Coordinates of C-alpha atoms in Angstrom, one line a residue:
M17 CA 0.0 0.0 0.0
L18 CA 1.0 3.6 -0.6
I19 CA 0.4 6.0 2.2
I20 CA 0.6 9.7 1.5
F21 CA 0.9 12.1 4.4
D22 CA 0.3 15.8 4.8
L23 CA 2.9 17.6 7.0
D24 CA 1.4 20.4 9.1
D25 CA -1.0 19.2 11.8
T26 CA -0.7 15.7 10.5
L27 CA 2.9 14.7 11.3
I28 CA 3.9 17.8 13.2
D29 CA 2.1 20.0 15.6
T30 CA 2.1 23.2 13.6
T31 CA -0.9 24.8 15.3
G32 CA 0.5 24.0 18.8
S33 CA 4.2 24.6 18.4
I34 CA 4.7 27.0 15.6
T35 CA 1.7 29.2 15.1
P36 CA 1.4 30.7 18.6
V37 CA 5.0 31.9 18.4
K38 CA 4.5 33.3 14.9
L39 CA 1.3 35.1 15.9
E40 CA 3.0 36.7 18.8
Q41 CA 5.8 37.9 16.6
A42 CA 3.2 39.2 14.0
L43 CA 1.3 41.1 16.7
A44 CA 4.5 42.7 17.9
K45 CA 5.4 43.8 14.3
M46 CA 1.9 45.3 13.8
V47 CA 2.1 47.2 17.1
E48 CA 5.6 48.4 16.1
A49 CA 4.1 49.7 12.9
G50 CA 1.4 51.7 14.8
L51 CA -1.4 49.3 15.5
Q52 CA -3.2 50.3 18.8
V53 CA -4.2 47.3 20.9
G54 CA -4.1 48.5 24.5
D55 CA -2.7 45.7 26.7
F56 CA -0.4 43.5 24.5
Q57 CA -1.0 40.3 26.4
E58 CA -4.8 40.7 26.4
A59 CA -4.6 41.3 22.6
L60 CA -2.4 38.3 22.2
G61 CA -4.9 36.2 24.1
V62 CA -7.7 37.3 21.8
L63 CA -5.6 36.6 18.8
K64 CA -4.8 33.0 20.0
R65 CA -8.4 32.3 20.9
L66 CA -9.5 33.4 17.4
D67 CA -6.9 31.0 16.0
T68 CA -8.4 28.0 17.7
A69 CA -11.4 28.2 15.5
S70 CA -9.7 29.5 12.3
E71 CA -8.9 27.6 9.2
S72 CA -5.6 29.6 8.7
A73 CA -3.4 32.1 10.3
S74 CA -4.4 34.5 7.5
Q75 CA -8.1 34.2 8.5
T76 CA -7.1 34.8 12.2
L77 CA -5.3 38.0 11.4
L78 CA -8.2 39.3 9.3
E79 CA -10.7 38.6 12.0
F80 CA -8.5 40.1 14.7
L81 CA -8.1 43.3 12.7
E82 CA -11.8 43.5 11.9
I83 CA -12.9 43.2 15.6
S84 CA -10.2 45.7 16.5
N85 CA -11.5 48.1 13.9
A86 CA -8.0 48.4 12.6
D87 CA -6.7 49.4 9.2
K88 CA -6.3 46.5 6.9
K89 CA -2.8 47.7 6.0
Y90 CA -1.6 45.9 9.1
F91 CA -2.6 42.6 7.6
E92 CA 0.3 42.5 5.2
I93 CA 2.7 43.2 8.0
G94 CA 1.3 40.5 10.2
H95 CA 1.0 38.0 7.3
A96 CA 4.6 38.5 6.3
E97 CA 5.7 37.7 9.8
V98 CA 3.5 34.7 10.3
Y99 CA 4.5 33.1 7.0
G100 CA 8.1 34.4 7.0
P101 CA 11.1 32.1 7.3
L102 CA 11.7 30.2 10.5
P103 CA 15.1 30.4 12.3
Q104 CA 17.3 27.4 11.6
D105 CA 17.0 26.3 15.2
F106 CA 13.2 26.9 15.6
P107 CA 11.8 24.0 17.7
V108 CA 9.2 22.0 15.9
Y109 CA 7.4 19.1 17.7
P110 CA 6.1 16.0 16.0
L111 CA 2.7 14.6 16.9
D112 CA 2.7 12.0 19.6
Q113 CA 4.3 8.7 18.3
A114 CA 4.9 10.1 14.8
H115 CA 8.3 8.6 14.6
D116 CA 7.1 5.2 15.7
V117 CA 4.1 5.3 13.3
L118 CA 6.3 6.2 10.3
S119 CA 8.8 3.6 11.2
E120 CA 6.2 0.9 11.5
L121 CA 4.3 1.8 8.4
G122 CA 7.5 2.4 6.4
S123 CA 8.7 -1.1 7.1
M124 CA 5.7 -2.6 5.3
H125 CA 4.4 0.1 2.9
Q126 CA 5.7 2.9 0.7
L127 CA 5.3 6.4 2.2
A128 CA 5.1 9.7 0.5
L129 CA 4.7 13.3 1.7
V130 CA 2.8 16.1 0.0
S131 CA 2.9 19.5 1.7
M132 CA 1.9 23.0 0.8
G133 CA 4.3 25.8 1.5
K134 CA 7.8 27.1 0.8
P135 CA 10.1 24.1 0.1
K136 CA 13.0 25.2 2.3
Q137 CA 10.7 26.1 5.2
Q138 CA 8.8 22.8 5.0
M139 CA 11.9 20.7 4.9
L140 CA 13.3 22.7 7.8
K141 CA 10.1 21.8 9.8
L142 CA 10.6 18.2 8.9
K143 CA 14.2 18.2 10.0
N144 CA 13.7 20.1 13.2
A145 CA 10.9 17.7 14.2
G146 CA 13.4 14.9 13.9
I147 CA 11.6 13.1 11.1
D148 CA 14.0 11.3 8.7
S149 CA 13.1 12.4 5.2
T150 CA 14.6 9.3 3.7
I151 CA 11.7 7.2 5.0
F152 CA 9.5 8.8 2.2
S153 CA 9.8 7.3 -1.3
K154 CA 8.6 10.7 -2.6
I155 CA 8.4 14.2 -1.2
V156 CA 6.5 17.0 -2.9
I157 CA 6.4 20.5 -1.5
S158 CA 4.5 23.0 -3.5
E159 CA 3.1 26.5 -3.1
D160 CA 0.3 25.4 -5.5
R161 CA -2.9 24.9 -3.5
D162 CA -4.2 22.1 -5.7
K163 CA -2.8 18.8 -4.4
K164 CA -4.6 16.6 -6.9
P165 CA -2.0 16.7 -9.7
H166 CA 0.7 15.9 -7.2
Y167 CA -1.2 12.9 -5.8
K168 CA -1.7 11.7 -9.4
A169 CA 1.9 12.1 -10.3
I170 CA 3.1 10.1 -7.3
L171 CA 0.6 7.3 -8.0
D172 CA 1.9 7.1 -11.6
E173 CA 5.6 7.4 -10.6
L174 CA 5.4 4.8 -7.9
G175 CA 3.0 2.5 -9.7
F176 CA 0.1 2.4 -7.3
A177 CA -3.6 2.3 -8.1
A178 CA -5.8 4.8 -6.3
S179 CA -7.5 1.9 -4.6
Q180 CA -4.1 0.9 -3.1
T181 CA -3.4 4.4 -1.8
L182 CA -4.3 6.0 1.5
V183 CA -4.1 9.8 2.0
C184 CA -3.9 11.2 5.5
G185 CA -4.3 15.0 6.2
D186 CA -6.0 17.4 8.5
R187 CA -7.9 19.6 6.1
V188 CA -10.9 17.9 4.3
K189 CA -11.2 20.2 1.3
R190 CA -7.5 20.8 0.8
D191 CA -6.0 17.4 1.6
L192 CA -8.7 14.8 1.3
S193 CA -11.2 16.0 -1.4
P194 CA -8.6 16.0 -4.2
A195 CA -7.5 12.5 -3.1
K196 CA -11.0 11.2 -3.1
E197 CA -11.6 12.5 -6.6
L198 CA -8.8 10.2 -7.7
G199 CA -10.4 7.3 -5.8
C200 CA -7.9 7.1 -2.9
I201 CA -8.8 6.0 0.6
T202 CA -8.8 9.0 3.0
V203 CA -8.1 9.5 6.7
H204 CA -8.9 12.7 8.4
M205 CA -6.5 13.7 11.1
Q206 CA -8.5 15.7 13.6
W207 CA -5.7 17.9 15.0
G208 CA -5.0 21.6 15.0
R209 CA -6.4 23.0 11.8
G210 CA -8.1 19.7 11.2
L211 CA -10.6 20.5 13.9
S212 CA -11.4 23.8 12.3
S213 CA -11.6 22.0 9.0
L214 CA -14.2 19.5 10.4
L215 CA -16.3 22.4 11.8
S216 CA -16.3 24.4 8.6
A217 CA -16.7 21.5 6.1
L218 CA -20.1 21.0 4.7
P219 CA -21.7 17.7 5.8
H220 CA -21.7 16.3 2.2
Y221 CA -17.9 17.0 2.0
I222 CA -17.3 14.9 5.1
A223 CA -19.7 12.1 4.0
R224 CA -18.2 12.0 0.5
D225 CA -14.5 12.6 1.1
V226 CA -13.7 11.2 4.5
D227 CA -13.4 7.4 4.8
Y228 CA -11.9 7.3 8.3
S229 CA -11.3 9.9 11.1
I230 CA -8.6 9.6 13.8
R231 CA -7.8 11.8 16.8
K232 CA -4.3 10.3 17.4
L233 CA -1.8 9.6 14.7
S234 CA -1.2 6.1 16.1
Q235 CA -4.7 5.1 15.1
I236 CA -3.8 5.1 11.4
T237 CA -2.0 1.8 11.9
E238 CA -5.3 0.3 12.9
V239 CA -6.9 1.7 9.7
V240 CA -4.1 0.3 7.6
A241 CA -4.3 -3.1 9.3
K242 CA -8.0 -3.3 8.4
L243 CA -7.3 -2.4 4.8
V244 CA -4.6 -5.0 4.2
L245 CA -6.4 -8.0 5.7

């Protein structure tokens, strides 16, 4: 079987270990540029609370500026900081048992990684999380938001039918819907943005595009075991 993973909030805890730090830095930059927020820590608390129900840090910033009645010019400043490069030593935490899960699955199946973002930054996250990139037969990191062509290319290159392929990601519309269109088996990782994705996805998207849902990454091994019986 071929198992294709997303990276952020699927293998690594982006929402928990990266986003809070980046949001604080973004708020500091916006305040430095003239944004009036009153008490910084209170404003930061509001920003982080908004992010728990947001599909992206971009949406979080927009909502924060809207409720603050602030000029939208600050969005570009905050956005540049949130999505700017990470320091080389930035701590990134893998999801619980991620290393063991990848090792176990990689010993019996082929693994691939398809992630959206800037290639250097995504590879740095992978490295700093302690995940060995060589465990993946194929890694695709693209700033293109459409994952479907990348899924198709990997299936063709590695010689797997869609029915032999499982795709695991946290966002239904972005990660799973394109895979389902190809006929792949899908697993929804309910973590971080994945929880917001679940709340925002229309019921028919979930029913149509999600075959399995898991709350812990380790549960994917049980899904795979059922599929290969």
